[in-house]
Amino acid sequence: MRVGSVGSVKQTIKQKQRLGKVKQHTSKSKFIPSEFSDFMRVRWYLTQQAKLSGIAWAVGEHYLMHVIQVLLKKQQTAQTPIKLIDIFTAAMPINGQLTWQYYQCLLKILPQLQKFLAKELQANKQFIVTQLPTLDEHNKLIAHGVANNLSTAQGKSGALGQQYYDLIWTEKHINWQLVNELYRGIEVLGQIKGLKDITPKILTDETTSKIKAVNSVQGQQILLALLPFVDKTTSNWDLAMFVEVLKTESFSATWTADVRQLMGLSNEIRIFIENNQAKQLRFAATDWQLLEEVIEQVGLNKFLLTSVKHD
């Protein structure tokens, strides 16, 4: 499960500074997956947050986390050879919930992300990068991602992926204007209207005060949006309901998302629930992973739909 936000990354950095240089994972040291993931996040923050715009940095971080998950599944021996294009392909999110601007933004930063991975993976010695993708492979990778995501958004899984790819891939580049047209009418996270039959409950002053004690303003805003839909007099908390609320257009419209602090918000919600509700109530780690992913994608879509234009 991915936890922590930019604030937690900064805290980790301070801890590393007190303890000395960040340890590199070498073939001689024990490989700990959670430490590898944290290390890569810290390195991404330290090396890229000043170079990239907020949305580009956040898209890069989101995709990097998918890349790391693929790497950890692939890791089997002390040193694992890596063909980066295969990792990129397996890590491409195609759940039909991301706007097409996500892929356009990702294409622009892939060379920088690739350079980052080649350097940091080499430093770790756990993964041996044997081949780097070309710019043409980057373009084709993203074209397939856009096409498969569009097919999935229409309920066809990958069935129409090749057809859409053939449409949008012209003269060795992606026709973004056509992509824009093809996505018209496709609803992504944060645009879906729903919950019309649910009447929000009024939060008590006590509950509101507890929420305001949550660390981040974003965490407070999400809880204030979620809790009125939940019956707080019982233990009947439903994480699926949380996800459905976050998917709605009304939530996206009122949430003042900070694009650099999307990760880790589900952990704040988890801590609040576990500290303030029935002790017997616990959700599985996979449930929190889903909530984390939804929060990130809603936030990314919110910024991408308003700030990134097609070429």
PDB file of C-alpha atoms in Angstrom:
ATOM      1  CA  MET A   1       0.000   0.000   0.000  1.00  0.00           C
ATOM      2  CA  ARG A   2       1.268   3.401  -0.896  1.00  0.00           C
ATOM      3  CA  VAL A   3       1.115   5.884   1.962  1.00  0.00           C
ATOM      4  CA  GLY A   4       2.413   9.345   2.628  1.00  0.00           C
ATOM      5  CA  SER A   5       2.208  12.627   0.754  1.00  0.00           C
ATOM      6  CA  VAL A   6       4.728  15.285  -0.180  1.00  0.00           C
ATOM      7  CA  GLY A   7       4.736  16.166   3.506  1.00  0.00           C
ATOM      8  CA  SER A   8       5.718  12.614   4.421  1.00  0.00           C
ATOM      9  CA  VAL A   9       8.357  12.632   1.699  1.00  0.00           C
ATOM     10  CA  LYS A  10       9.855  15.773   3.213  1.00  0.00           C
ATOM     11  CA  GLN A  11       9.769  14.125   6.632  1.00  0.00           C
ATOM     12  CA  THR A  12      11.557  11.082   5.211  1.00  0.00           C
ATOM     13  CA  ILE A  13      14.167  13.346   3.646  1.00  0.00           C
ATOM     14  CA  LYS A  14      14.808  15.047   6.994  1.00  0.00           C
ATOM     15  CA  GLN A  15      15.198  11.670   8.681  1.00  0.00           C
ATOM     16  CA  LYS A  16      17.668  10.553   5.997  1.00  0.00           C
ATOM     17  CA  GLN A  17      19.614  13.799   6.418  1.00  0.00           C
ATOM     18  CA  ARG A  18      19.913  13.197  10.154  1.00  0.00           C
ATOM     19  CA  LEU A  19      21.039   9.613   9.607  1.00  0.00           C
ATOM     20  CA  GLY A  20      23.369  10.394   6.747  1.00  0.00           C
ATOM     21  CA  LYS A  21      23.296   9.707   3.022  1.00  0.00           C
ATOM     22  CA  VAL A  22      20.319   7.792   1.655  1.00  0.00           C
ATOM     23  CA  LYS A  23      21.322   4.137   1.439  1.00  0.00           C
ATOM     24  CA  GLN A  24      21.487   2.605  -2.008  1.00  0.00           C
ATOM     25  CA  HIS A  25      20.146  -0.927  -2.472  1.00  0.00           C
ATOM     26  CA  THR A  26      23.048  -2.932  -3.864  1.00  0.00           C
ATOM     27  CA  SER A  27      23.437  -6.555  -4.798  1.00  0.00           C
ATOM     28  CA  LYS A  28      25.278  -7.032  -1.500  1.00  0.00           C
ATOM     29  CA  SER A  29      22.520  -5.565   0.670  1.00  0.00           C
ATOM     30  CA  LYS A  30      19.158  -7.050   1.516  1.00  0.00           C
ATOM     31  CA  PHE A  31      16.487  -5.852  -0.888  1.00  0.00           C
ATOM     32  CA  ILE A  32      13.418  -4.524   0.979  1.00  0.00           C
ATOM     33  CA  PRO A  33      10.531  -3.662  -1.393  1.00  0.00           C
ATOM     34  CA  SER A  34       8.948  -0.994   0.831  1.00  0.00           C
ATOM     35  CA  GLU A  35      12.286   0.771   1.293  1.00  0.00           C
ATOM     36  CA  PHE A  36      12.939   0.638  -2.447  1.00  0.00           C
ATOM     37  CA  SER A  37       9.557   2.244  -3.145  1.00  0.00           C
ATOM     38  CA  ASP A  38      10.151   4.971  -0.541  1.00  0.00           C
ATOM     39  CA  PHE A  39      13.661   5.576  -1.870  1.00  0.00           C
ATOM     40  CA  MET A  40      12.413   6.042  -5.437  1.00  0.00           C
ATOM     41  CA  ARG A  41       9.692   8.442  -4.311  1.00  0.00           C
ATOM     42  CA  VAL A  42      12.172  10.519  -2.324  1.00  0.00           C
ATOM     43  CA  ARG A  43      14.567  10.596  -5.270  1.00  0.00           C
ATOM     44  CA  TRP A  44      11.782  11.648  -7.651  1.00  0.00           C
ATOM     45  CA  TYR A  45      10.864  14.481  -5.289  1.00  0.00           C
ATOM     46  CA  LEU A  46      14.454  15.631  -4.779  1.00  0.00           C
ATOM     47  CA  THR A  47      15.477  15.510  -8.430  1.00  0.00           C
ATOM     48  CA  GLN A  48      12.312  16.507 -10.298  1.00  0.00           C
ATOM     49  CA  GLN A  49       9.993  18.700  -8.234  1.00  0.00           C
ATOM     50  CA  ALA A  50      11.927  21.875  -9.107  1.00  0.00           C
ATOM     51  CA  LYS A  51      12.302  20.955 -12.790  1.00  0.00           C
ATOM     52  CA  LEU A  52       8.710  20.063 -13.690  1.00  0.00           C
ATOM     53  CA  SER A  53       5.415  21.895 -13.466  1.00  0.00           C
ATOM     54  CA  GLY A  54       3.055  20.683 -10.749  1.00  0.00           C
ATOM     55  CA  ILE A  55       0.878  18.588 -13.058  1.00  0.00           C
ATOM     56  CA  ALA A  56       3.839  17.105 -14.978  1.00  0.00           C
ATOM     57  CA  TRP A  57       5.539  16.159 -11.705  1.00  0.00           C
ATOM     58  CA  ALA A  58       2.318  14.580 -10.363  1.00  0.00           C
ATOM     59  CA  VAL A  59       1.664  12.617 -13.569  1.00  0.00           C
ATOM     60  CA  GLY A  60       5.261  11.404 -13.432  1.00  0.00           C
ATOM     61  CA  GLU A  61       4.921  10.343  -9.805  1.00  0.00           C
ATOM     62  CA  HIS A  62       1.636   8.534 -10.499  1.00  0.00           C
ATOM     63  CA  TYR A  63       3.127   6.589 -13.409  1.00  0.00           C
ATOM     64  CA  LEU A  64       6.379   5.978 -11.503  1.00  0.00           C
ATOM     65  CA  MET A  65       4.412   4.234  -8.744  1.00  0.00           C
ATOM     66  CA  HIS A  66       2.893   1.923 -11.372  1.00  0.00           C
ATOM     67  CA  VAL A  67       6.367   1.269 -12.780  1.00  0.00           C
ATOM     68  CA  ILE A  68       7.682   0.403  -9.317  1.00  0.00           C
ATOM     69  CA  GLN A  69       4.831  -2.042  -8.744  1.00  0.00           C
ATOM     70  CA  VAL A  70       5.699  -3.813 -12.008  1.00  0.00           C
ATOM     71  CA  LEU A  71       9.398  -3.873 -11.096  1.00  0.00           C
ATOM     72  CA  LEU A  72       8.682  -5.398  -7.693  1.00  0.00           C
ATOM     73  CA  LYS A  73       6.560  -8.130  -9.273  1.00  0.00           C
ATOM     74  CA  LYS A  74       9.312  -8.851 -11.775  1.00  0.00           C
ATOM     75  CA  GLN A  75      12.143  -8.889  -9.227  1.00  0.00           C
ATOM     76  CA  GLN A  76      13.184 -12.480  -8.567  1.00  0.00           C
ATOM     77  CA  THR A  77      16.945 -12.608  -8.218  1.00  0.00           C
ATOM     78  CA  ALA A  78      19.711 -10.500  -6.742  1.00  0.00           C
ATOM     79  CA  GLN A  79      20.013  -8.722 -10.103  1.00  0.00           C
ATOM     80  CA  THR A  80      17.123  -8.586 -12.551  1.00  0.00           C
ATOM     81  CA  PRO A  81      17.670  -7.519 -16.182  1.00  0.00           C
ATOM     82  CA  ILE A  82      15.199  -4.855 -17.292  1.00  0.00           C
ATOM     83  CA  LYS A  83      14.031  -3.938 -20.774  1.00  0.00           C
ATOM     84  CA  LEU A  84      12.418  -0.620 -19.901  1.00  0.00           C
ATOM     85  CA  ILE A  85       9.855  -0.574 -22.727  1.00  0.00           C
ATOM     86  CA  ASP A  86       8.374  -3.820 -21.365  1.00  0.00           C
ATOM     87  CA  ILE A  87       8.094  -2.278 -17.898  1.00  0.00           C
ATOM     88  CA  PHE A  88       6.536   0.889 -19.309  1.00  0.00           C
ATOM     89  CA  THR A  89       3.992  -1.160 -21.259  1.00  0.00           C
ATOM     90  CA  ALA A  90       2.975  -3.264 -18.258  1.00  0.00           C
ATOM     91  CA  ALA A  91       2.728  -0.159 -16.047  1.00  0.00           C
ATOM     92  CA  MET A  92       0.491   1.836 -18.417  1.00  0.00           C
ATOM     93  CA  PRO A  93      -2.839   2.599 -16.659  1.00  0.00           C
ATOM     94  CA  ILE A  94      -5.731   1.684 -18.988  1.00  0.00           C
ATOM     95  CA  ASN A  95      -8.733   1.448 -16.664  1.00  0.00           C
ATOM     96  CA  GLY A  96     -10.833   3.867 -18.697  1.00  0.00           C
ATOM     97  CA  GLN A  97     -10.929   6.414 -15.868  1.00  0.00           C
ATOM     98  CA  LEU A  98      -8.163   8.779 -16.967  1.00  0.00           C
ATOM     99  CA  THR A  99      -8.614  11.682 -19.358  1.00  0.00           C
ATOM    100  CA  TRP A 100      -6.606  11.584 -22.592  1.00  0.00           C
ATOM    101  CA  GLN A 101      -4.560  14.583 -21.445  1.00  0.00           C
ATOM    102  CA  TYR A 102      -2.879  12.283 -18.916  1.00  0.00           C
ATOM    103  CA  TYR A 103      -1.216  10.374 -21.746  1.00  0.00           C
ATOM    104  CA  GLN A 104      -0.300  13.557 -23.619  1.00  0.00           C
ATOM    105  CA  CYS A 105       1.397  14.916 -20.506  1.00  0.00           C
ATOM    106  CA  LEU A 106       3.102  11.577 -19.830  1.00  0.00           C
ATOM    107  CA  LEU A 107       4.498  11.460 -23.371  1.00  0.00           C
ATOM    108  CA  LYS A 108       6.163  14.842 -22.860  1.00  0.00           C
ATOM    109  CA  ILE A 109       7.933  13.772 -19.672  1.00  0.00           C
ATOM    110  CA  LEU A 110       8.778  10.153 -20.607  1.00  0.00           C
ATOM    111  CA  PRO A 111      12.333  11.025 -21.734  1.00  0.00           C
ATOM    112  CA  GLN A 112      12.986  12.667 -18.366  1.00  0.00           C
ATOM    113  CA  LEU A 113      11.347   9.817 -16.455  1.00  0.00           C
ATOM    114  CA  GLN A 114      13.389   7.320 -18.458  1.00  0.00           C
ATOM    115  CA  LYS A 115      16.600   9.174 -17.664  1.00  0.00           C
ATOM    116  CA  PHE A 116      15.642   9.230 -13.988  1.00  0.00           C
ATOM    117  CA  LEU A 117      14.951   5.477 -13.924  1.00  0.00           C
ATOM    118  CA  ALA A 118      18.124   4.570 -15.826  1.00  0.00           C
ATOM    119  CA  LYS A 119      20.216   6.486 -13.287  1.00  0.00           C
ATOM    120  CA  GLU A 120      18.411   5.471 -10.093  1.00  0.00           C
ATOM    121  CA  LEU A 121      18.039   1.796 -11.026  1.00  0.00           C
ATOM    122  CA  GLN A 122      21.731   1.688 -11.895  1.00  0.00           C
ATOM    123  CA  ALA A 123      22.538   3.155  -8.488  1.00  0.00           C
ATOM    124  CA  ASN A 124      20.424   0.532  -6.735  1.00  0.00           C
ATOM    125  CA  LYS A 125      22.112  -2.411  -8.509  1.00  0.00           C
ATOM    126  CA  GLN A 126      18.983  -4.497  -7.979  1.00  0.00           C
ATOM    127  CA  PHE A 127      17.723  -4.002 -11.519  1.00  0.00           C
ATOM    128  CA  ILE A 128      19.995  -3.973 -14.564  1.00  0.00           C
ATOM    129  CA  VAL A 129      18.610  -1.797 -17.381  1.00  0.00           C
ATOM    130  CA  THR A 130      19.604  -3.583 -20.578  1.00  0.00           C
ATOM    131  CA  GLN A 131      17.785  -1.459 -23.154  1.00  0.00           C
ATOM    132  CA  LEU A 132      16.293   2.039 -23.270  1.00  0.00           C
ATOM    133  CA  PRO A 133      13.239   2.878 -25.416  1.00  0.00           C
ATOM    134  CA  THR A 134      13.572   5.229 -28.376  1.00  0.00           C
ATOM    135  CA  LEU A 135      11.403   8.305 -28.899  1.00  0.00           C
ATOM    136  CA  ASP A 136       9.465   6.372 -31.543  1.00  0.00           C
ATOM    137  CA  GLU A 137       8.785   3.622 -28.995  1.00  0.00           C
ATOM    138  CA  HIS A 138       7.619   6.266 -26.522  1.00  0.00           C
ATOM    139  CA  ASN A 139       5.101   7.577 -29.052  1.00  0.00           C
ATOM    140  CA  LYS A 140       3.802   4.118 -29.937  1.00  0.00           C
ATOM    141  CA  LEU A 141       3.577   3.185 -26.247  1.00  0.00           C
ATOM    142  CA  ILE A 142       1.407   6.206 -25.494  1.00  0.00           C
ATOM    143  CA  ALA A 143      -0.692   5.695 -28.644  1.00  0.00           C
ATOM    144  CA  HIS A 144      -1.502   2.163 -27.505  1.00  0.00           C
ATOM    145  CA  GLY A 145      -2.231   3.443 -23.990  1.00  0.00           C
ATOM    146  CA  VAL A 146      -4.672   6.065 -25.298  1.00  0.00           C
ATOM    147  CA  ALA A 147      -6.351   3.560 -27.642  1.00  0.00           C
ATOM    148  CA  ASN A 148      -6.751   0.842 -24.995  1.00  0.00           C
ATOM    149  CA  ASN A 149      -7.954   3.328 -22.383  1.00  0.00           C
ATOM    150  CA  LEU A 150     -10.574   4.641 -24.811  1.00  0.00           C
ATOM    151  CA  SER A 151     -11.709   1.085 -25.592  1.00  0.00           C
ATOM    152  CA  THR A 152     -11.927   0.257 -21.876  1.00  0.00           C
ATOM    153  CA  ALA A 153     -13.887   3.448 -21.165  1.00  0.00           C
ATOM    154  CA  GLN A 154     -16.494   2.242 -23.651  1.00  0.00           C
ATOM    155  CA  GLY A 155     -16.841  -1.096 -21.904  1.00  0.00           C
ATOM    156  CA  LYS A 156     -14.931  -3.014 -24.574  1.00  0.00           C
ATOM    157  CA  SER A 157     -11.797  -3.747 -22.542  1.00  0.00           C
ATOM    158  CA  GLY A 158      -9.003  -3.950 -25.126  1.00  0.00           C
ATOM    159  CA  ALA A 159     -11.205  -5.243 -27.947  1.00  0.00           C
ATOM    160  CA  LEU A 160     -11.176  -1.960 -29.891  1.00  0.00           C
ATOM    161  CA  GLY A 161      -7.655  -0.968 -28.900  1.00  0.00           C
ATOM    162  CA  GLN A 162      -5.998  -1.824 -32.217  1.00  0.00           C
ATOM    163  CA  GLN A 163      -8.720  -0.093 -34.236  1.00  0.00           C
ATOM    164  CA  TYR A 164      -8.342   3.115 -32.248  1.00  0.00           C
ATOM    165  CA  TYR A 165      -4.572   2.847 -32.477  1.00  0.00           C
ATOM    166  CA  ASP A 166      -4.764   2.626 -36.280  1.00  0.00           C
ATOM    167  CA  LEU A 167      -6.951   5.733 -36.289  1.00  0.00           C
ATOM    168  CA  ILE A 168      -4.852   7.970 -34.059  1.00  0.00           C
ATOM    169  CA  TRP A 169      -1.350   6.833 -35.137  1.00  0.00           C
ATOM    170  CA  THR A 170      -0.597   8.738 -38.338  1.00  0.00           C
ATOM    171  CA  GLU A 171       2.759   9.510 -39.937  1.00  0.00           C
ATOM    172  CA  LYS A 172       4.692   8.367 -36.868  1.00  0.00           C
ATOM    173  CA  HIS A 173       2.908  10.613 -34.419  1.00  0.00           C
ATOM    174  CA  ILE A 174      -0.335  10.786 -32.417  1.00  0.00           C
ATOM    175  CA  ASN A 175      -3.170  12.867 -33.833  1.00  0.00           C
ATOM    176  CA  TRP A 176      -4.205  14.581 -30.602  1.00  0.00           C
ATOM    177  CA  GLN A 177      -7.045  16.530 -32.201  1.00  0.00           C
ATOM    178  CA  LEU A 178      -8.601  13.249 -33.301  1.00  0.00           C
ATOM    179  CA  VAL A 179      -8.003  11.812 -29.837  1.00  0.00           C
ATOM    180  CA  ASN A 180      -9.876  14.781 -28.397  1.00  0.00           C
ATOM    181  CA  GLU A 181     -12.798  14.103 -30.734  1.00  0.00           C
ATOM    182  CA  LEU A 182     -12.862  10.385 -29.941  1.00  0.00           C
ATOM    183  CA  TYR A 183     -13.007  11.104 -26.216  1.00  0.00           C
ATOM    184  CA  ARG A 184     -16.026  13.414 -26.515  1.00  0.00           C
ATOM    185  CA  GLY A 185     -18.808  11.991 -24.371  1.00  0.00           C
ATOM    186  CA  ILE A 186     -16.448   9.712 -22.410  1.00  0.00           C
ATOM    187  CA  GLU A 187     -16.860  10.272 -18.685  1.00  0.00           C
ATOM    188  CA  VAL A 188     -13.780   9.924 -16.507  1.00  0.00           C
ATOM    189  CA  LEU A 189     -13.321  10.086 -12.743  1.00  0.00           C
ATOM    190  CA  GLY A 190     -14.597  13.388 -11.408  1.00  0.00           C
ATOM    191  CA  GLN A 191     -17.105  13.845 -14.225  1.00  0.00           C
ATOM    192  CA  ILE A 192     -19.572  11.087 -13.383  1.00  0.00           C
ATOM    193  CA  LYS A 193     -22.903  12.343 -12.076  1.00  0.00           C
ATOM    194  CA  GLY A 194     -24.493  10.191  -9.415  1.00  0.00           C
ATOM    195  CA  LEU A 195     -25.760   9.699  -5.857  1.00  0.00           C
ATOM    196  CA  LYS A 196     -28.942  11.658  -6.639  1.00  0.00           C
ATOM    197  CA  ASP A 197     -30.958   9.294  -4.456  1.00  0.00           C
ATOM    198  CA  ILE A 198     -28.736   9.791  -1.409  1.00  0.00           C
ATOM    199  CA  THR A 199     -29.437  12.652   0.981  1.00  0.00           C
ATOM    200  CA  PRO A 200     -26.286  13.829   2.793  1.00  0.00           C
ATOM    201  CA  LYS A 201     -26.525  13.824   6.582  1.00  0.00           C
ATOM    202  CA  ILE A 202     -25.607  16.900   8.593  1.00  0.00           C
ATOM    203  CA  LEU A 203     -22.258  16.629  10.352  1.00  0.00           C
ATOM    204  CA  THR A 204     -22.212  17.358  14.062  1.00  0.00           C
ATOM    205  CA  ASP A 205     -19.917  20.071  15.431  1.00  0.00           C
ATOM    206  CA  GLU A 206     -17.949  17.355  17.229  1.00  0.00           C
ATOM    207  CA  THR A 207     -17.320  15.431  14.022  1.00  0.00           C
ATOM    208  CA  THR A 208     -16.394  18.620  12.157  1.00  0.00           C
ATOM    209  CA  SER A 209     -13.893  19.533  14.884  1.00  0.00           C
ATOM    210  CA  LYS A 210     -12.283  16.097  14.666  1.00  0.00           C
ATOM    211  CA  ILE A 211     -11.973  16.423  10.909  1.00  0.00           C
ATOM    212  CA  LYS A 212     -10.268  19.803  11.239  1.00  0.00           C
ATOM    213  CA  ALA A 213      -7.586  18.099  13.334  1.00  0.00           C
ATOM    214  CA  VAL A 214      -6.515  16.045  10.299  1.00  0.00           C
ATOM    215  CA  ASN A 215      -3.059  17.014   9.067  1.00  0.00           C
ATOM    216  CA  SER A 216      -3.706  18.336   5.574  1.00  0.00           C
ATOM    217  CA  VAL A 217      -6.384  20.670   4.262  1.00  0.00           C
ATOM    218  CA  GLN A 218      -6.980  18.238   1.392  1.00  0.00           C
ATOM    219  CA  GLY A 219      -7.576  15.392   3.825  1.00  0.00           C
ATOM    220  CA  GLN A 220     -10.065  17.571   5.704  1.00  0.00           C
ATOM    221  CA  GLN A 221     -11.908  18.467   2.495  1.00  0.00           C
ATOM    222  CA  ILE A 222     -12.208  14.836   1.419  1.00  0.00           C
ATOM    223  CA  LEU A 223     -13.532  13.730   4.816  1.00  0.00           C
ATOM    224  CA  LEU A 224     -16.023  16.610   4.913  1.00  0.00           C
ATOM    225  CA  ALA A 225     -17.276  15.464   1.518  1.00  0.00           C
ATOM    226  CA  LEU A 226     -17.411  11.768   2.407  1.00  0.00           C
ATOM    227  CA  LEU A 227     -18.800  11.636   5.921  1.00  0.00           C
ATOM    228  CA  PRO A 228     -22.238  13.211   5.342  1.00  0.00           C
ATOM    229  CA  PHE A 229     -23.069  10.186   3.170  1.00  0.00           C
ATOM    230  CA  VAL A 230     -22.270   7.709   5.942  1.00  0.00           C
ATOM    231  CA  ASP A 231     -24.441   6.675   8.880  1.00  0.00           C
ATOM    232  CA  LYS A 232     -22.158   7.555  11.772  1.00  0.00           C
ATOM    233  CA  THR A 233     -24.459   6.130  14.447  1.00  0.00           C
ATOM    234  CA  THR A 234     -23.532   2.566  13.450  1.00  0.00           C
ATOM    235  CA  SER A 235     -20.465   0.681  12.279  1.00  0.00           C
ATOM    236  CA  ASN A 236     -21.871   0.508   8.765  1.00  0.00           C
ATOM    237  CA  TRP A 237     -18.996   2.272   7.030  1.00  0.00           C
ATOM    238  CA  ASP A 238     -18.683   1.325   3.372  1.00  0.00           C
ATOM    239  CA  LEU A 239     -15.454   2.095   1.538  1.00  0.00           C
ATOM    240  CA  ALA A 240     -17.193   1.434  -1.779  1.00  0.00           C
ATOM    241  CA  MET A 241     -19.509   4.359  -0.952  1.00  0.00           C
ATOM    242  CA  PHE A 242     -16.449   6.566  -0.386  1.00  0.00           C
ATOM    243  CA  VAL A 243     -15.176   5.686  -3.836  1.00  0.00           C
ATOM    244  CA  GLU A 244     -18.536   6.427  -5.455  1.00  0.00           C
ATOM    245  CA  VAL A 245     -18.712   9.857  -3.787  1.00  0.00           C
ATOM    246  CA  LEU A 246     -15.207  10.713  -5.013  1.00  0.00           C
ATOM    247  CA  LYS A 247     -16.154   9.758  -8.580  1.00  0.00           C
ATOM    248  CA  THR A 248     -18.907  12.369  -8.781  1.00  0.00           C
ATOM    249  CA  GLU A 249     -18.708  15.659 -10.613  1.00  0.00           C
ATOM    250  CA  SER A 250     -20.026  17.513  -7.572  1.00  0.00           C
ATOM    251  CA  PHE A 251     -17.072  16.393  -5.442  1.00  0.00           C
ATOM    252  CA  SER A 252     -14.515  17.302  -8.109  1.00  0.00           C
ATOM    253  CA  ALA A 253     -16.098  20.740  -8.487  1.00  0.00           C
ATOM    254  CA  THR A 254     -15.802  21.563  -4.782  1.00  0.00           C
ATOM    255  CA  TRP A 255     -12.465  19.925  -3.950  1.00  0.00           C
ATOM    256  CA  THR A 256      -9.511  22.335  -3.907  1.00  0.00           C
ATOM    257  CA  ALA A 257      -6.961  19.731  -4.879  1.00  0.00           C
ATOM    258  CA  ASP A 258      -3.217  20.327  -4.511  1.00  0.00           C
ATOM    259  CA  VAL A 259      -1.706  18.452  -7.430  1.00  0.00           C
ATOM    260  CA  ARG A 260       1.633  17.992  -5.640  1.00  0.00           C
ATOM    261  CA  GLN A 261       0.040  16.364  -2.603  1.00  0.00           C
ATOM    262  CA  LEU A 262      -2.362  13.764  -3.966  1.00  0.00           C
ATOM    263  CA  MET A 263      -0.578  10.659  -2.706  1.00  0.00           C
ATOM    264  CA  GLY A 264      -1.141   9.655   0.894  1.00  0.00           C
ATOM    265  CA  LEU A 265      -4.605  11.141   1.356  1.00  0.00           C
ATOM    266  CA  SER A 266      -6.200   7.700   1.749  1.00  0.00           C
ATOM    267  CA  ASN A 267      -3.821   7.121   4.661  1.00  0.00           C
ATOM    268  CA  GLU A 268      -5.146  10.243   6.395  1.00  0.00           C
ATOM    269  CA  ILE A 269      -8.686   8.958   5.891  1.00  0.00           C
ATOM    270  CA  ARG A 270      -7.677   5.528   7.218  1.00  0.00           C
ATOM    271  CA  ILE A 271      -6.135   7.020  10.362  1.00  0.00           C
ATOM    272  CA  PHE A 272      -9.211   9.188  10.975  1.00  0.00           C
ATOM    273  CA  ILE A 273     -11.605   6.251  10.618  1.00  0.00           C
ATOM    274  CA  GLU A 274      -9.552   3.927  12.800  1.00  0.00           C
ATOM    275  CA  ASN A 275      -9.177   6.589  15.493  1.00  0.00           C
ATOM    276  CA  ASN A 276     -12.778   7.796  15.533  1.00  0.00           C
ATOM    277  CA  GLN A 277     -15.019   4.879  14.650  1.00  0.00           C
ATOM    278  CA  ALA A 278     -15.822   1.422  15.989  1.00  0.00           C
ATOM    279  CA  LYS A 279     -12.629  -0.468  16.770  1.00  0.00           C
ATOM    280  CA  GLN A 280     -13.882  -3.630  15.048  1.00  0.00           C
ATOM    281  CA  LEU A 281     -14.132  -1.846  11.719  1.00  0.00           C
ATOM    282  CA  ARG A 282     -11.177  -2.469   9.431  1.00  0.00           C
ATOM    283  CA  PHE A 283     -10.781  -2.382   5.675  1.00  0.00           C
ATOM    284  CA  ALA A 284      -8.391  -4.541   3.675  1.00  0.00           C
ATOM    285  CA  ALA A 285      -5.174  -3.055   2.323  1.00  0.00           C
ATOM    286  CA  THR A 286      -6.465  -3.549  -1.224  1.00  0.00           C
ATOM    287  CA  ASP A 287      -9.478  -1.363  -0.378  1.00  0.00           C
ATOM    288  CA  TRP A 288      -7.186   1.471   0.683  1.00  0.00           C
ATOM    289  CA  GLN A 289      -5.117   1.024  -2.473  1.00  0.00           C
ATOM    290  CA  LEU A 290      -8.281   1.472  -4.536  1.00  0.00           C
ATOM    291  CA  LEU A 291      -9.232   4.600  -2.607  1.00  0.00           C
ATOM    292  CA  GLU A 292      -5.719   5.993  -3.026  1.00  0.00           C
ATOM    293  CA  GLU A 293      -5.799   5.387  -6.776  1.00  0.00           C
ATOM    294  CA  VAL A 294      -9.231   7.005  -7.141  1.00  0.00           C
ATOM    295  CA  ILE A 295      -8.163  10.100  -5.188  1.00  0.00           C
ATOM    296  CA  GLU A 296      -5.060  10.487  -7.346  1.00  0.00           C
ATOM    297  CA  GLN A 297      -6.922  10.031 -10.611  1.00  0.00           C
ATOM    298  CA  VAL A 298      -9.727  12.430  -9.679  1.00  0.00           C
ATOM    299  CA  GLY A 299      -7.141  15.052  -8.739  1.00  0.00           C
ATOM    300  CA  LEU A 300      -5.086  14.510 -11.897  1.00  0.00           C
ATOM    301  CA  ASN A 301      -8.168  14.647 -14.134  1.00  0.00           C
ATOM    302  CA  LYS A 302      -9.320  17.842 -12.444  1.00  0.00           C
ATOM    303  CA  PHE A 303      -6.070  19.611 -13.339  1.00  0.00           C
ATOM    304  CA  LEU A 304      -5.555  18.005 -16.732  1.00  0.00           C
ATOM    305  CA  LEU A 305      -9.028  18.855 -18.020  1.00  0.00           C
ATOM    306  CA  THR A 306      -8.556  22.516 -17.186  1.00  0.00           C
ATOM    307  CA  SER A 307      -4.863  23.147 -17.787  1.00  0.00           C
ATOM    308  CA  VAL A 308      -3.528  20.887 -20.542  1.00  0.00           C
ATOM    309  CA  LYS A 309      -4.489  21.571 -24.147  1.00  0.00           C
ATOM    310  CA  HIS A 310      -3.913  19.372 -27.183  1.00  0.00           C
ATOM    311  CA  ASP A 311      -1.275  20.350 -29.733  1.00  0.00           C
TER     312      ASP A 311
END
